[in-house]
XYZ file of C-alpha atoms in Angstrom:
217
model
C -9.777 23.287 -7.826
C -6.083 24.145 -8.030
C -3.522 22.549 -10.319
C -2.044 20.378 -7.552
C -5.404 18.735 -6.932
C -6.012 18.288 -10.666
C -2.630 16.621 -11.069
C -3.156 14.317 -8.084
C -6.588 13.283 -9.324
C -5.006 12.238 -12.621
C -2.138 10.484 -10.831
C -4.611 8.420 -8.782
C -6.174 7.307 -12.079
C -2.738 6.438 -13.498
C -1.769 4.433 -10.412
C -5.169 2.747 -10.394
C -4.606 1.633 -13.972
C -1.196 0.188 -13.040
C -2.667 -1.712 -10.088
C -5.393 -3.122 -12.340
C -3.084 -3.846 -15.288
C -0.619 -5.790 -13.115
C -3.427 -7.989 -11.770
C -3.171 -6.761 -8.188
C -6.934 -6.150 -8.074
C -9.998 -7.825 -9.579
C -13.367 -6.292 -10.454
C -13.808 -3.193 -8.273
C -11.428 -4.287 -5.491
C -8.841 -2.036 -3.871
C -8.648 1.657 -3.159
C -6.167 4.511 -3.391
C -5.846 7.824 -1.585
C -3.511 10.791 -1.319
C -3.270 13.651 1.157
C -3.545 17.170 -0.260
C -1.262 19.965 0.986
C -4.141 21.425 3.054
C -4.736 18.104 4.829
C -7.828 16.980 2.916
C -7.729 13.584 1.211
C -8.537 12.491 -2.324
C -9.750 8.884 -2.597
C -11.130 6.434 -5.097
C -14.898 5.850 -5.182
C -16.626 2.669 -4.138
C -17.740 0.170 -6.755
C -15.467 1.330 -9.591
C -12.733 -0.701 -11.287
C -9.303 0.793 -10.749
C -8.745 0.288 -14.463
C -11.516 2.724 -15.437
C -10.964 5.673 -13.110
C -11.261 9.229 -14.376
C -10.462 12.442 -12.467
C -14.108 13.408 -12.018
C -14.842 10.085 -10.285
C -12.314 10.797 -7.520
C -13.824 11.907 -4.209
C -12.516 14.287 -1.561
C -12.927 13.910 2.206
C -11.637 15.664 5.287
C -9.123 13.973 7.561
C -12.084 13.169 9.829
C -14.036 11.490 7.028
C -16.504 14.262 6.098
C -17.335 14.095 2.386
C -16.213 17.385 0.822
C -16.661 16.597 -2.867
C -18.173 13.661 -4.762
C -19.836 13.721 -8.153
C -23.000 11.569 -8.158
C -23.335 8.625 -8.359
C -19.826 8.251 -6.955
C -19.077 8.193 -3.238
C -15.931 7.451 -1.211
C -14.926 3.868 -0.564
C -16.024 2.644 2.849
C -12.429 1.563 3.434
C -11.157 5.135 3.334
C -11.389 5.225 7.137
C -8.385 2.882 7.241
C -6.436 5.328 5.062
C -7.475 8.274 7.231
C -6.283 6.503 10.361
C -2.827 6.097 8.808
C -2.724 9.793 7.892
C -3.697 10.670 11.434
C -1.017 8.352 12.803
C 1.921 9.752 10.855
C 2.607 12.969 8.976
C 5.055 11.012 6.825
C 2.182 9.099 5.235
C 1.033 11.062 2.192
C -0.557 8.267 0.147
C -2.071 4.812 0.721
C -2.702 1.969 -1.727
C -4.829 -1.082 -0.898
C -4.897 -4.084 -3.232
C -5.313 -7.848 -3.353
C -2.090 -8.959 -5.081
C -2.347 -12.738 -5.560
C 0.913 -13.858 -3.929
C 0.698 -11.298 -1.152
C -2.918 -12.178 -0.471
C -2.050 -15.890 -0.345
C 0.403 -15.162 2.462
C -2.185 -12.897 4.102
C -4.669 -15.781 4.093
C -1.978 -17.995 5.581
C -1.356 -15.312 8.213
C 2.369 -15.544 7.512
C 4.707 -12.534 7.698
C 7.602 -12.412 5.237
C 11.152 -11.842 6.435
C 13.333 -11.718 3.340
C 17.119 -11.937 3.316
C 17.336 -13.275 -0.217
C 18.102 -10.099 -2.157
C 20.018 -6.901 -1.333
C 17.115 -4.803 -2.612
C 14.730 -6.385 -0.139
C 17.034 -5.978 2.837
C 17.457 -2.298 2.013
C 13.884 -1.425 1.043
C 11.562 -4.018 2.603
C 13.249 -6.576 4.866
C 9.995 -7.513 6.590
C 6.352 -7.630 5.599
C 4.278 -7.949 8.788
C 0.727 -9.217 9.090
C -1.947 -7.045 10.708
C -4.368 -9.238 12.704
C -7.717 -9.884 11.066
C -10.509 -7.381 11.549
C -13.663 -6.855 9.492
C -12.942 -4.714 6.391
C -13.992 -1.068 6.532
C -13.906 -0.997 10.336
C -11.972 1.113 12.815
C -10.670 -2.119 14.334
C -8.868 -2.873 11.071
C -7.487 0.657 10.954
C -6.166 0.396 14.504
C -4.458 -2.932 13.774
C -2.475 -1.368 10.930
C -1.672 2.118 12.286
C 1.383 1.146 14.396
C 3.194 -0.226 11.340
C 3.358 3.222 9.719
C 6.319 4.107 11.953
C 8.420 1.063 11.082
C 7.317 -0.297 7.710
C 6.079 0.798 4.292
C 3.563 -2.015 3.778
C 1.801 -4.876 5.501
C -0.422 -7.837 4.828
C -3.934 -7.816 6.246
C -4.805 -11.248 7.566
C -7.447 -13.022 5.424
C -7.834 -9.891 3.291
C -5.041 -8.429 1.168
C -2.276 -5.864 1.406
C -1.796 -2.205 2.244
C 1.130 0.053 1.318
C 1.903 3.679 2.052
C 4.510 6.312 1.324
C 5.334 9.977 0.922
C 3.765 10.067 -2.552
C 1.390 8.093 -4.731
C 4.327 6.635 -6.623
C 6.173 5.508 -3.498
C 3.018 3.875 -2.081
C 2.434 2.046 -5.366
C 6.069 0.944 -5.550
C 5.853 -0.393 -1.984
C 2.855 -2.485 -3.056
C 4.722 -3.695 -6.118
C 7.755 -4.674 -4.025
C 5.513 -6.461 -1.511
C 3.996 -8.587 -4.264
C 7.367 -9.276 -5.900
C 8.826 -10.376 -2.561
C 5.901 -12.679 -1.840
C 6.140 -14.153 -5.347
C 9.878 -14.804 -4.967
C 9.281 -16.399 -1.571
C 6.652 -18.706 -3.063
C 8.781 -19.647 -6.088
C 11.951 -20.377 -4.125
C 9.953 -22.602 -1.789
C 8.588 -24.459 -4.823
C 12.192 -25.042 -5.881
C 13.035 -26.308 -2.440
C 15.491 -23.437 -1.980
C 16.070 -21.762 1.372
C 19.138 -19.587 0.828
C 19.783 -16.284 2.572
C 22.580 -13.759 2.538
C 25.028 -14.163 5.427
C 24.548 -12.061 8.556
C 27.598 -9.852 7.944
C 26.315 -8.928 4.503
C 22.844 -8.275 5.886
C 24.326 -5.859 8.436
C 26.309 -4.123 5.708
C 23.180 -3.678 3.589
C 21.164 -2.385 6.552
C 23.909 0.179 7.059
C 23.369 1.384 3.488
C 19.701 2.240 4.065
C 20.430 5.857 5.026
C 22.085 6.607 1.685
C 18.834 5.576 0.002
C 16.808 7.836 2.284
C 15.348 4.918 4.237
C 15.282 5.210 8.020
């Protein structure tokens, strides 16, 4: 095992702890993966709390799902096939984080996409959070419903399920999940206040034009 893999195994554990600590998962929910330079994928094991991960619990699979390394009794999450489909869809996807953040999951249950024009940061980084149509968890149907979004978004809600985020690193995938939850929370709270304010269209266009300077296509 080279140093890159060792470091990524530890980073998965660190991100898992953040996801657990921020209440975006309960019990053993959620899963995390990252693509290695050679194309293989490290992923979290099934049935383990994201708050108690250790590097030796992390599994390794091929891009086609063949188990390459797993220390008993640990085995890859059954939902890793969704992650693998995203890696197959786009070379830009280097990491995937799946969680059940409470506000995001509430909107996922409602089947409601979020289009946010409330804050400059959202317009630049995540102006829309789409909803992938419901499919049974851990199935190829679910993977196929999400794959197209990898070319246009950094996260989505999964109808009646939770949320998925991806990026060019573990940190960027986690931050996309964090922004998704923050946006959903703000949307909920402003509705509770009876507020429906948005930035004007000319300002929205100006902010969209700034995306390139932040490295966002």
